[in-house]
Amino acid sequence: MSKSAELLTRYEEQVESIWRDMTPKSRELCDSAKRFTPGGAVRSHSTGTHLPYGDRVDGCHVYDVDGNKYIDLVLGMACIMGHNHPAIVAAIQEQIPKGLVTYKPDVKWDLLAEKMNQRVPSIDKVWPAFGGSQAFMWAIRAARAHTRRDKIVKIRGSYHGTYDDAFISPPHGSPGIPKDRLNHLLFVDWNDKEGTEKVIRENKDDIAAVLTEGFHTGGALAPQDGYLSFLREVTEKYGIVLIFDEIVNFWLDHGGTGKLYDVEPDLCCYGKGIGGGIAMGLVAGKDAIMNLFNQEESYRIAAIAAHQGDPLTVSASLACLEIMSEDEISRINANGEYMAEGIRNALKDAGLRGFVSGYGNHQALHLTDQTDVDDPVTYFTNTNTPGLKEAMSLFRRSLINKGVMTLENLMHVRASIPLTKEEIDFSIGAIKETFLEIRPILAETTPHLVV
Ligand SMILES: Cc1ncc(COP(=O)(O)O)c(C=O)c1O
C-alpha cells in the first residue's frame, strides 16, 4: 500500500470510529431503511458512511436521533432564514385552520406576486410552481413558445434541477432521458465572453434561451468583467430569452442577483429558500413571456399543477420575504464575509494553499495553488483531484464529528439569520483543527497544496 493510501485508510478509521460511537441509532436506522427505500435514504449517499438521522432542526442547528447537535452551515444551500423561523411557523399555523389547499384564487398569492414584483426590478408577473425543477421546466417551455425556437444554451458545470433539458450536460446524460435531448442543447463556459458570443452568434436563429445563475454556485464564483451584462446584450440582440436561476443565490441581495449585478433577465426561476422551508417554486419575469402562462390565452403553455400556489406554501413564502429584509441580508452578508476571512486565516495557519471565493452569505473553499478560479469546470476538476477528493471527503466527515455540517460533497458554507458570531468562531476553530488533520495526507497526495 502506498504511503498516501495508508494515511487515508488510517484517517478514515479514526473518523469512522468516532462517528460510529456518536451515532449508533442512525446506523441502525440507515441499515433498516434499505428495506423499503431505494438505497436506504432519499438524501445524499456521497458521505462514504451512514447518514445522521435527523430528529429535529431549529435555527441553525440539526439534532439527530442519537442526541447530537450540529451547527448547520448549509441549510439546503438556500433556507438561510434558518430552520423553523418563528414568523414562518406562525404564518403556517395561522393558515392551517383556514385550509391547506383551497383550489380557489387566494389573496395571499396576489400579495406574494405583488411583493416579488416590487422587490425584483425585472419582474412584471409571477407564476407558482412546486420547486426549482418544475419552475425550470415551465420557464424553458415558455422561452421556446415565445421564440418558436428549440435550442437552449447552458453554462458548463451548472445544475438547474432534474427536468430533462435542464439536467443533462455532456458527458452526463441520465438513463431515461432520450439521447436526442442533447441535440437541443449548447454549452458555454462561465465568464468566457468570447466563446459564449461565438456559440450564440453561430446558432442565433435556433436558440430559445440562455440559462445561467447570476452568481455561479459551483465554487461560489461571481461573474467577471461584466459577463452578465454581456449575456444580456447578446441575448437581446438575437431575440433570445435570458433565464436566471435564483434558486440558491436569490438572497445575496434584496433584489436577487439581477439587482446585485444590475442586469435584468427576461425570466427568473426560484425554489428552495423562497418557501422558507416548504417546497415552493416560482417563474417570474417580463410580461411578453409571462403572458404565455395566462390560461385564458389560446397561445399558452401547459404550466398547471393541482396544488400550485396553495395557501399554506404561499403563507410561508410571504413570511419569508418579510424576514429577508434589506437589513437582514446585509447583516448575514457581513457574517458570511467574516466566516470567509476566518477560513482564509485557518488555511494560512494550517499551511495549506487555497482560497475562499464567494459573495456575502455564500462562500466556498478552493484548495488549489491557483490564485484565481473563474469557472465552475476548473473548480470541479480541482475538487476531484485524486487524493484531494478523498481527503476532503474525510475532512467534511471529521467536521461533522466536531459538530459542524457543510455540504456532503463540496465545501460550501452559508451564513444564516440565526448563525451567531460565536457559532462562526466555533466552526472556524473546527475547520482549522481539521485542516491540520488532513495536512500530512495532502503532503503525500497533493504536495503542491502544502506550504
Ligand atoms: C442552482 C439550482 N437550481 C435548481 C435546483 C433545482 O431545484 P429543486 O431541487 O427544487 O427541483 C437546485 C436544487 O438543488 C439548485 O441548486
Coordinates of C-alpha atoms and ligand atoms in Angstrom, one line a residue:
M1 CA 0.0 0.0 0.0
S2 CA 1.4 3.5 -0.9
K3 CA 2.1 5.9 2.0
S4 CA -0.8 8.1 0.9
A5 CA -3.3 5.2 0.8
E6 CA -2.1 4.1 4.2
L7 CA -2.6 7.6 5.6
L8 CA -6.0 7.9 4.1
T9 CA -7.0 4.5 5.4
R10 CA -5.8 5.3 8.9
Y11 CA -7.5 8.7 9.0
E12 CA -10.8 7.1 7.7
E13 CA -10.6 4.5 10.5
Q14 CA -10.2 7.3 13.1
V15 CA -13.0 9.4 11.7
E16 CA -15.3 6.4 11.3
S17 CA -14.7 5.1 14.8
I18 CA -15.7 8.5 16.3
W19 CA -18.8 8.6 14.1
R20 CA -19.9 5.0 14.9
D21 CA -19.6 5.8 18.6
M22 CA -21.6 9.0 18.2
T23 CA -24.4 7.6 16.1
P24 CA -25.5 4.0 16.8
K25 CA -29.2 4.7 16.3
S26 CA -28.6 6.4 13.0
R27 CA -26.6 3.5 11.8
E28 CA -29.3 1.0 12.7
L29 CA -32.0 3.1 11.0
C30 CA -29.8 3.5 7.9
D31 CA -29.5 -0.2 7.6
S32 CA -33.1 -1.0 8.1
A33 CA -34.3 1.8 5.8
K34 CA -32.8 -0.1 2.9
R35 CA -35.7 -2.5 3.0
F36 CA -38.2 0.0 1.7
T37 CA -36.3 3.0 0.3
P38 CA -34.1 2.6 -2.8
G39 CA -30.5 2.9 -1.4
G40 CA -31.9 3.4 2.1
A41 CA -32.1 7.2 2.0
V42 CA -33.6 9.9 -0.1
R43 CA -30.7 12.3 0.7
S44 CA -27.1 12.2 -0.4
H45 CA -25.2 8.9 -0.4
S46 CA -21.8 10.5 -1.0
T47 CA -20.7 10.5 2.6
G48 CA -19.0 7.1 2.5
T49 CA -20.6 6.1 5.8
H50 CA -24.1 6.0 7.4
L51 CA -26.0 9.3 7.4
P52 CA -27.1 11.1 10.6
Y53 CA -30.8 10.6 11.0
G54 CA -32.5 13.9 11.7
D55 CA -34.6 14.2 14.8
R56 CA -35.4 17.8 14.6
V57 CA -34.0 21.1 13.4
D58 CA -34.1 24.5 14.9
G59 CA -32.5 27.8 13.8
C60 CA -29.0 26.9 12.5
H61 CA -28.9 23.6 14.4
V62 CA -29.7 20.0 13.4
Y63 CA -30.4 17.5 16.2
D64 CA -30.0 13.8 15.4
V65 CA -31.7 10.7 16.8
D66 CA -28.6 9.9 18.9
G67 CA -28.9 13.3 20.7
N68 CA -26.0 15.0 18.9
K69 CA -26.3 18.7 18.0
Y70 CA -24.7 20.2 14.9
I71 CA -24.2 23.7 13.5
D72 CA -25.8 23.7 10.0
L73 CA -23.7 25.7 7.6
V74 CA -25.7 24.5 4.6
L75 CA -29.4 24.8 5.3
G76 CA -30.2 23.2 2.0
M77 CA -28.0 25.9 0.4
A78 CA -30.8 28.3 0.4
C79 CA -33.0 28.2 3.5
I80 CA -30.8 30.8 5.2
M81 CA -33.6 32.4 7.2
G82 CA -33.0 29.4 9.4
H83 CA -34.9 26.3 10.3
N84 CA -38.4 26.9 11.8
H85 CA -38.2 30.7 11.8
P86 CA -40.9 31.7 14.3
A87 CA -42.6 34.1 11.8
I88 CA -42.8 31.4 9.2
V89 CA -44.1 28.8 11.7
A90 CA -46.7 31.4 12.9
A91 CA -47.8 32.1 9.3
I92 CA -48.3 28.4 8.6
Q93 CA -50.2 27.9 11.9
E94 CA -52.5 30.8 11.1
Q95 CA -53.3 29.3 7.7
I96 CA -53.9 25.7 8.8
P97 CA -57.4 26.1 10.2
K98 CA -58.3 28.1 7.1
G99 CA -57.4 25.3 4.7
L100 CA -54.4 23.6 3.2
V101 CA -55.5 23.6 -0.4
T102 CA -58.5 25.7 -1.5
Y103 CA -58.3 25.2 -5.3
K104 CA -59.6 28.8 -5.5
P105 CA -57.9 32.1 -6.1
D106 CA -56.4 33.4 -3.0
V107 CA -55.5 36.9 -1.9
K108 CA -52.3 35.7 -0.3
W109 CA -51.0 34.6 -3.7
D110 CA -51.9 38.0 -5.1
L111 CA -49.9 39.6 -2.4
L112 CA -46.9 37.4 -2.9
A113 CA -46.9 38.1 -6.7
E114 CA -47.1 41.8 -5.9
K115 CA -44.2 41.6 -3.4
M116 CA -42.0 39.8 -5.9
N117 CA -42.8 42.5 -8.5
Q118 CA -41.9 45.3 -6.0
R119 CA -38.7 43.5 -4.9
V120 CA -37.1 42.5 -8.2
P121 CA -36.7 45.1 -10.9
S122 CA -37.0 42.6 -13.8
I123 CA -40.3 41.1 -12.7
D124 CA -43.7 42.1 -14.2
K125 CA -45.6 38.9 -13.4
V126 CA -45.2 35.8 -11.3
W127 CA -46.4 32.2 -11.6
P128 CA -46.3 29.5 -8.9
A129 CA -44.6 26.1 -9.2
F130 CA -43.5 23.5 -6.6
G131 CA -39.8 23.7 -6.7
G132 CA -36.8 24.6 -8.8
S133 CA -37.1 21.8 -11.3
Q134 CA -40.7 22.4 -12.1
A135 CA -40.0 26.2 -12.4
F136 CA -37.3 25.4 -14.9
M137 CA -39.4 23.0 -16.9
W138 CA -42.0 25.8 -17.4
A139 CA -39.5 28.6 -17.9
I140 CA -37.8 26.6 -20.7
R141 CA -41.2 25.8 -22.3
A142 CA -42.2 29.4 -22.1
A143 CA -38.9 30.6 -23.8
R144 CA -39.4 28.0 -26.6
A145 CA -43.0 29.0 -27.1
H146 CA -42.1 32.7 -27.1
T147 CA -39.2 32.5 -29.6
R148 CA -40.6 29.5 -31.5
R149 CA -37.1 28.1 -31.4
D150 CA -35.8 24.9 -29.6
K151 CA -32.2 25.2 -28.5
I152 CA -31.1 26.1 -25.0
V153 CA -27.7 27.4 -24.1
K154 CA -26.3 26.3 -20.7
I155 CA -23.2 27.1 -18.7
R156 CA -20.9 24.0 -18.3
G157 CA -20.8 22.8 -14.7
S158 CA -24.3 24.2 -13.8
Y159 CA -27.2 22.4 -12.1
H160 CA -30.7 23.6 -12.7
G161 CA -32.7 20.6 -11.4
T162 CA -33.7 17.3 -12.9
Y163 CA -36.1 18.3 -15.7
D164 CA -34.6 16.6 -18.9
D165 CA -33.2 19.6 -20.7
A166 CA -32.3 21.5 -17.6
F167 CA -30.4 18.5 -16.2
I168 CA -28.4 16.8 -18.9
S169 CA -24.9 18.1 -19.6
P170 CA -22.2 16.1 -21.5
P171 CA -20.8 13.7 -20.7
H172 CA -23.6 13.2 -18.2
G173 CA -26.9 12.1 -19.5
S174 CA -29.3 10.2 -17.4
P175 CA -30.8 6.8 -18.0
G176 CA -34.4 7.6 -19.0
I177 CA -33.6 10.9 -20.8
P178 CA -33.7 10.3 -24.5
K179 CA -30.2 10.9 -26.0
D180 CA -31.6 13.3 -28.7
R181 CA -32.4 15.8 -25.9
L182 CA -28.7 16.8 -26.2
N183 CA -29.4 17.9 -29.8
H184 CA -31.3 20.8 -28.3
L185 CA -28.6 21.9 -26.0
L186 CA -25.5 24.1 -26.4
F187 CA -22.8 24.6 -23.8
V188 CA -20.6 27.6 -23.0
D189 CA -18.2 28.4 -20.2
W190 CA -18.9 30.8 -17.3
N191 CA -17.1 34.1 -17.7
D192 CA -15.9 33.2 -21.2
K193 CA -17.4 36.1 -23.2
E194 CA -15.6 35.3 -26.5
G195 CA -16.5 31.6 -26.5
T196 CA -20.1 32.3 -25.5
E197 CA -20.5 35.0 -28.1
K198 CA -19.3 32.6 -30.9
V199 CA -21.7 29.8 -29.9
I200 CA -24.7 32.2 -29.6
R201 CA -23.9 34.0 -32.9
E202 CA -23.4 30.8 -34.8
N203 CA -26.7 29.3 -33.6
K204 CA -28.7 32.5 -33.2
D205 CA -31.7 31.5 -35.3
D206 CA -32.2 28.3 -33.3
I207 CA -31.7 29.5 -29.7
A208 CA -34.7 30.0 -27.5
A209 CA -32.9 30.7 -24.2
V210 CA -29.7 31.1 -22.3
L211 CA -29.8 29.6 -18.8
T212 CA -27.5 30.9 -16.1
E213 CA -27.1 31.7 -12.5
G214 CA -26.4 35.3 -11.7
F215 CA -23.7 34.1 -9.3
H216 CA -22.4 30.6 -10.0
T217 CA -23.0 28.1 -7.3
G218 CA -20.2 25.8 -8.4
G219 CA -17.3 27.2 -6.4
A220 CA -19.3 30.3 -5.4
L221 CA -18.0 32.3 -8.4
A222 CA -19.0 35.8 -9.3
P223 CA -19.5 37.0 -12.9
Q224 CA -16.3 38.7 -14.0
D225 CA -15.7 41.6 -16.4
G226 CA -19.4 42.2 -17.0
Y227 CA -20.2 38.7 -18.1
L228 CA -23.9 39.0 -17.1
S229 CA -24.3 42.4 -18.9
F230 CA -22.6 40.8 -21.9
L231 CA -25.2 37.9 -21.8
R232 CA -28.0 40.5 -21.6
E233 CA -26.7 42.4 -24.6
V234 CA -26.1 39.4 -26.8
T235 CA -29.4 37.7 -26.0
E236 CA -31.3 40.9 -26.6
K237 CA -29.5 41.4 -29.9
Y238 CA -30.7 38.0 -31.2
G239 CA -34.1 37.9 -29.5
I240 CA -33.1 35.1 -27.1
V241 CA -34.8 34.7 -23.6
L242 CA -32.3 35.2 -20.8
I243 CA -33.2 33.0 -17.8
F244 CA -31.6 33.4 -14.3
D245 CA -31.5 30.6 -11.8
E246 CA -32.1 32.3 -8.5
I247 CA -32.7 29.1 -6.6
V248 CA -29.6 29.2 -4.5
N249 CA -28.4 32.8 -4.7
F250 CA -31.6 35.0 -4.6
W251 CA -30.8 36.0 -1.1
L252 CA -27.3 37.5 -1.9
D253 CA -29.2 40.8 -2.4
H254 CA -32.6 42.1 -1.6
G255 CA -33.5 42.1 -5.3
G256 CA -31.6 38.9 -6.2
T257 CA -28.5 38.6 -8.3
G258 CA -30.0 40.6 -11.2
K259 CA -30.2 43.6 -8.9
L260 CA -26.8 42.8 -7.4
Y261 CA -25.1 42.9 -10.9
D262 CA -27.5 45.4 -12.4
V263 CA -28.8 43.1 -15.1
E264 CA -32.5 42.4 -15.9
P265 CA -33.1 38.9 -17.2
D266 CA -36.3 38.1 -19.0
L267 CA -37.2 35.3 -16.6
C268 CA -36.1 34.1 -13.2
C269 CA -36.7 30.7 -11.6
Y270 CA -37.0 30.5 -7.8
G271 CA -37.1 27.5 -5.5
K272 CA -35.9 26.1 -2.2
G273 CA -35.3 29.1 0.1
I274 CA -38.2 31.1 -1.4
G275 CA -40.6 28.8 0.5
G276 CA -38.8 29.4 3.9
G277 CA -38.6 25.7 4.4
I278 CA -41.7 24.5 2.5
A279 CA -41.5 23.2 -1.1
M280 CA -42.0 26.2 -3.3
G281 CA -41.1 27.4 -6.8
L282 CA -41.8 30.5 -8.9
V283 CA -41.3 31.5 -12.5
A284 CA -41.3 35.3 -12.9
G285 CA -40.4 37.9 -15.4
K286 CA -41.3 40.1 -18.3
D287 CA -45.0 40.5 -19.4
A288 CA -44.3 39.5 -23.0
I289 CA -43.2 36.0 -21.9
M290 CA -45.2 35.6 -18.7
N291 CA -48.4 36.1 -20.8
L292 CA -47.8 32.6 -22.1
F293 CA -48.8 31.4 -18.6
N294 CA -52.2 33.1 -19.0
Q295 CA -54.5 30.1 -19.2
E296 CA -57.2 32.2 -20.9
E297 CA -55.0 32.8 -24.0
S298 CA -55.2 30.5 -26.9
Y299 CA -51.4 30.5 -27.4
R300 CA -50.3 29.4 -24.0
I301 CA -48.0 26.8 -22.4
A302 CA -49.0 23.9 -20.3
A303 CA -48.0 25.1 -16.8
I304 CA -50.6 24.0 -14.4
A305 CA -50.4 21.6 -11.4
A306 CA -53.1 20.6 -8.9
H307 CA -51.5 22.2 -5.8
Q308 CA -49.5 25.1 -7.2
G309 CA -49.8 28.3 -5.2
D310 CA -51.6 26.6 -2.3
P311 CA -52.3 29.0 0.6
L312 CA -50.1 27.0 3.1
T313 CA -47.0 27.3 0.9
V314 CA -47.8 30.8 -0.1
S315 CA -48.2 31.9 3.6
A316 CA -44.7 30.5 4.4
S317 CA -43.2 32.2 1.4
L318 CA -44.8 35.6 2.2
A319 CA -43.4 35.4 5.8
C320 CA -40.1 34.5 4.3
L321 CA -40.0 37.6 2.1
E322 CA -40.8 39.8 5.1
I323 CA -38.0 38.2 7.2
M324 CA -35.4 38.5 4.4
S325 CA -35.3 42.3 4.6
E326 CA -32.6 44.5 3.2
D327 CA -31.1 45.0 6.7
E328 CA -31.1 41.3 7.5
I329 CA -29.5 40.4 4.2
S330 CA -26.7 43.0 4.8
R331 CA -26.1 41.6 8.3
I332 CA -25.8 38.0 7.1
N333 CA -23.7 39.0 4.2
A334 CA -21.3 40.6 6.6
N335 CA -21.3 37.4 8.7
G336 CA -20.6 35.4 5.6
E337 CA -17.6 37.6 4.8
Y338 CA -16.4 37.3 8.4
M339 CA -16.6 33.5 8.1
A340 CA -14.7 33.6 4.8
E341 CA -11.9 35.6 6.4
G342 CA -11.8 33.1 9.3
I343 CA -11.4 30.2 6.8
R344 CA -8.7 32.1 4.9
N345 CA -6.8 32.6 8.2
A346 CA -7.3 28.9 9.1
L347 CA -5.8 27.9 5.7
K348 CA -2.8 30.1 6.4
D349 CA -2.3 28.8 9.9
A350 CA -2.5 25.2 8.8
G351 CA 0.0 25.9 6.0
L352 CA -2.3 24.9 3.1
R353 CA -2.6 26.6 -0.3
G354 CA -6.0 27.7 -1.4
F355 CA -8.5 30.5 -1.2
V356 CA -12.1 31.2 -0.4
S357 CA -14.4 32.7 -3.0
G358 CA -17.9 33.9 -2.7
Y359 CA -20.1 36.9 -2.0
G360 CA -21.7 37.8 1.3
N361 CA -23.6 34.8 2.8
H362 CA -22.4 32.2 0.2
Q363 CA -18.7 31.2 0.4
A364 CA -16.7 28.2 -1.0
L365 CA -13.3 26.8 -0.2
H366 CA -10.9 26.2 -3.1
L367 CA -7.8 24.0 -2.3
T368 CA -5.5 24.8 -5.1
D369 CA -2.2 26.5 -5.9
Q370 CA -4.0 28.7 -8.5
T371 CA -4.6 32.2 -7.3
D372 CA -7.9 32.6 -9.0
V373 CA -10.5 30.3 -10.5
D374 CA -13.2 31.9 -12.6
D375 CA -15.2 28.9 -13.9
P376 CA -17.0 26.0 -12.3
V377 CA -15.4 23.3 -14.5
T378 CA -12.0 24.2 -13.2
Y379 CA -13.4 24.3 -9.7
F380 CA -14.9 20.8 -10.1
T381 CA -11.7 19.5 -11.7
N382 CA -9.6 20.8 -8.8
T383 CA -12.1 19.4 -6.3
N384 CA -12.0 16.0 -7.9
T385 CA -8.1 15.8 -7.9
P386 CA -7.3 12.2 -6.8
G387 CA -6.1 12.2 -3.2
L388 CA -7.6 15.6 -2.5
K389 CA -11.1 14.4 -3.2
E390 CA -10.8 11.5 -0.7
A391 CA -9.0 13.7 1.9
M392 CA -11.7 16.4 1.6
S393 CA -14.5 13.8 2.0
L394 CA -12.9 12.7 5.3
F395 CA -12.4 16.4 6.2
R396 CA -16.1 17.0 5.9
R397 CA -16.9 13.9 7.9
S398 CA -14.4 14.8 10.6
L399 CA -16.0 18.3 10.8
I400 CA -19.4 16.6 11.4
N401 CA -17.8 14.6 14.2
K402 CA -16.9 18.0 15.7
G403 CA -20.5 19.3 15.3
V404 CA -20.2 21.3 12.1
M405 CA -22.1 20.4 8.9
T406 CA -21.2 21.6 5.5
L407 CA -22.3 20.2 2.1
E408 CA -21.6 16.4 1.8
N409 CA -19.7 16.6 -1.4
L410 CA -18.4 20.2 -1.5
M411 CA -17.0 22.7 0.9
H412 CA -19.6 25.5 0.6
V413 CA -20.9 27.4 3.6
R414 CA -23.8 29.7 4.1
A415 CA -24.3 32.4 6.8
S416 CA -27.8 32.3 8.0
I417 CA -30.0 34.5 10.1
P418 CA -29.7 32.5 13.3
L419 CA -26.0 31.8 13.0
T420 CA -24.1 33.8 15.6
K421 CA -20.6 35.1 15.6
E422 CA -19.8 32.6 18.4
E423 CA -21.0 29.8 16.2
I424 CA -19.0 31.1 13.3
D425 CA -15.9 31.2 15.5
F426 CA -16.5 27.7 16.8
S427 CA -16.9 26.5 13.2
I428 CA -13.7 28.2 12.1
G429 CA -11.9 26.6 15.0
A430 CA -13.2 23.2 13.9
I431 CA -12.2 23.8 10.3
K432 CA -8.7 24.8 11.3
E433 CA -8.3 21.7 13.5
T434 CA -9.5 19.6 10.6
F435 CA -7.1 21.3 8.1
L436 CA -4.3 20.3 10.5
E437 CA -5.6 16.7 10.5
I438 CA -5.5 16.4 6.7
R439 CA -2.2 18.3 6.2
P440 CA 0.0 15.2 6.4
I441 CA -2.2 13.4 4.0
L442 CA -2.2 16.3 1.5
A443 CA 1.6 16.4 1.8
E444 CA 1.7 12.9 0.3
T445 CA -1.3 13.0 -2.1
T446 CA -1.1 16.6 -3.4
P447 CA 2.1 18.2 -2.1
H448 CA 1.5 21.3 -4.2
L449 CA -1.2 22.2 -1.8
V450 CA 1.1 22.2 1.3
V451 CA 3.2 25.3 2.0
Ligands
LIG1 C1 -28.9 26.1 -8.6 C2 -30.1 25.1 -8.5 N1 -31.0 25.2 -9.5 C3 -32.1 24.4 -9.5 C4 -32.3 23.4 -8.5 C5 -33.5 22.5 -8.5 O1 -34.4 22.8 -7.5 P1 -35.4 21.7 -6.9 O2 -34.4 20.7 -6.2 O3 -36.3 22.4 -6.0 O4 -36.0 21.0 -8.0 C6 -31.4 23.4 -7.4 C7 -31.5 22.4 -6.3 O5 -30.6 22.0 -5.7 C8 -30.2 24.2 -7.5 O6 -29.3 24.1 -6.5

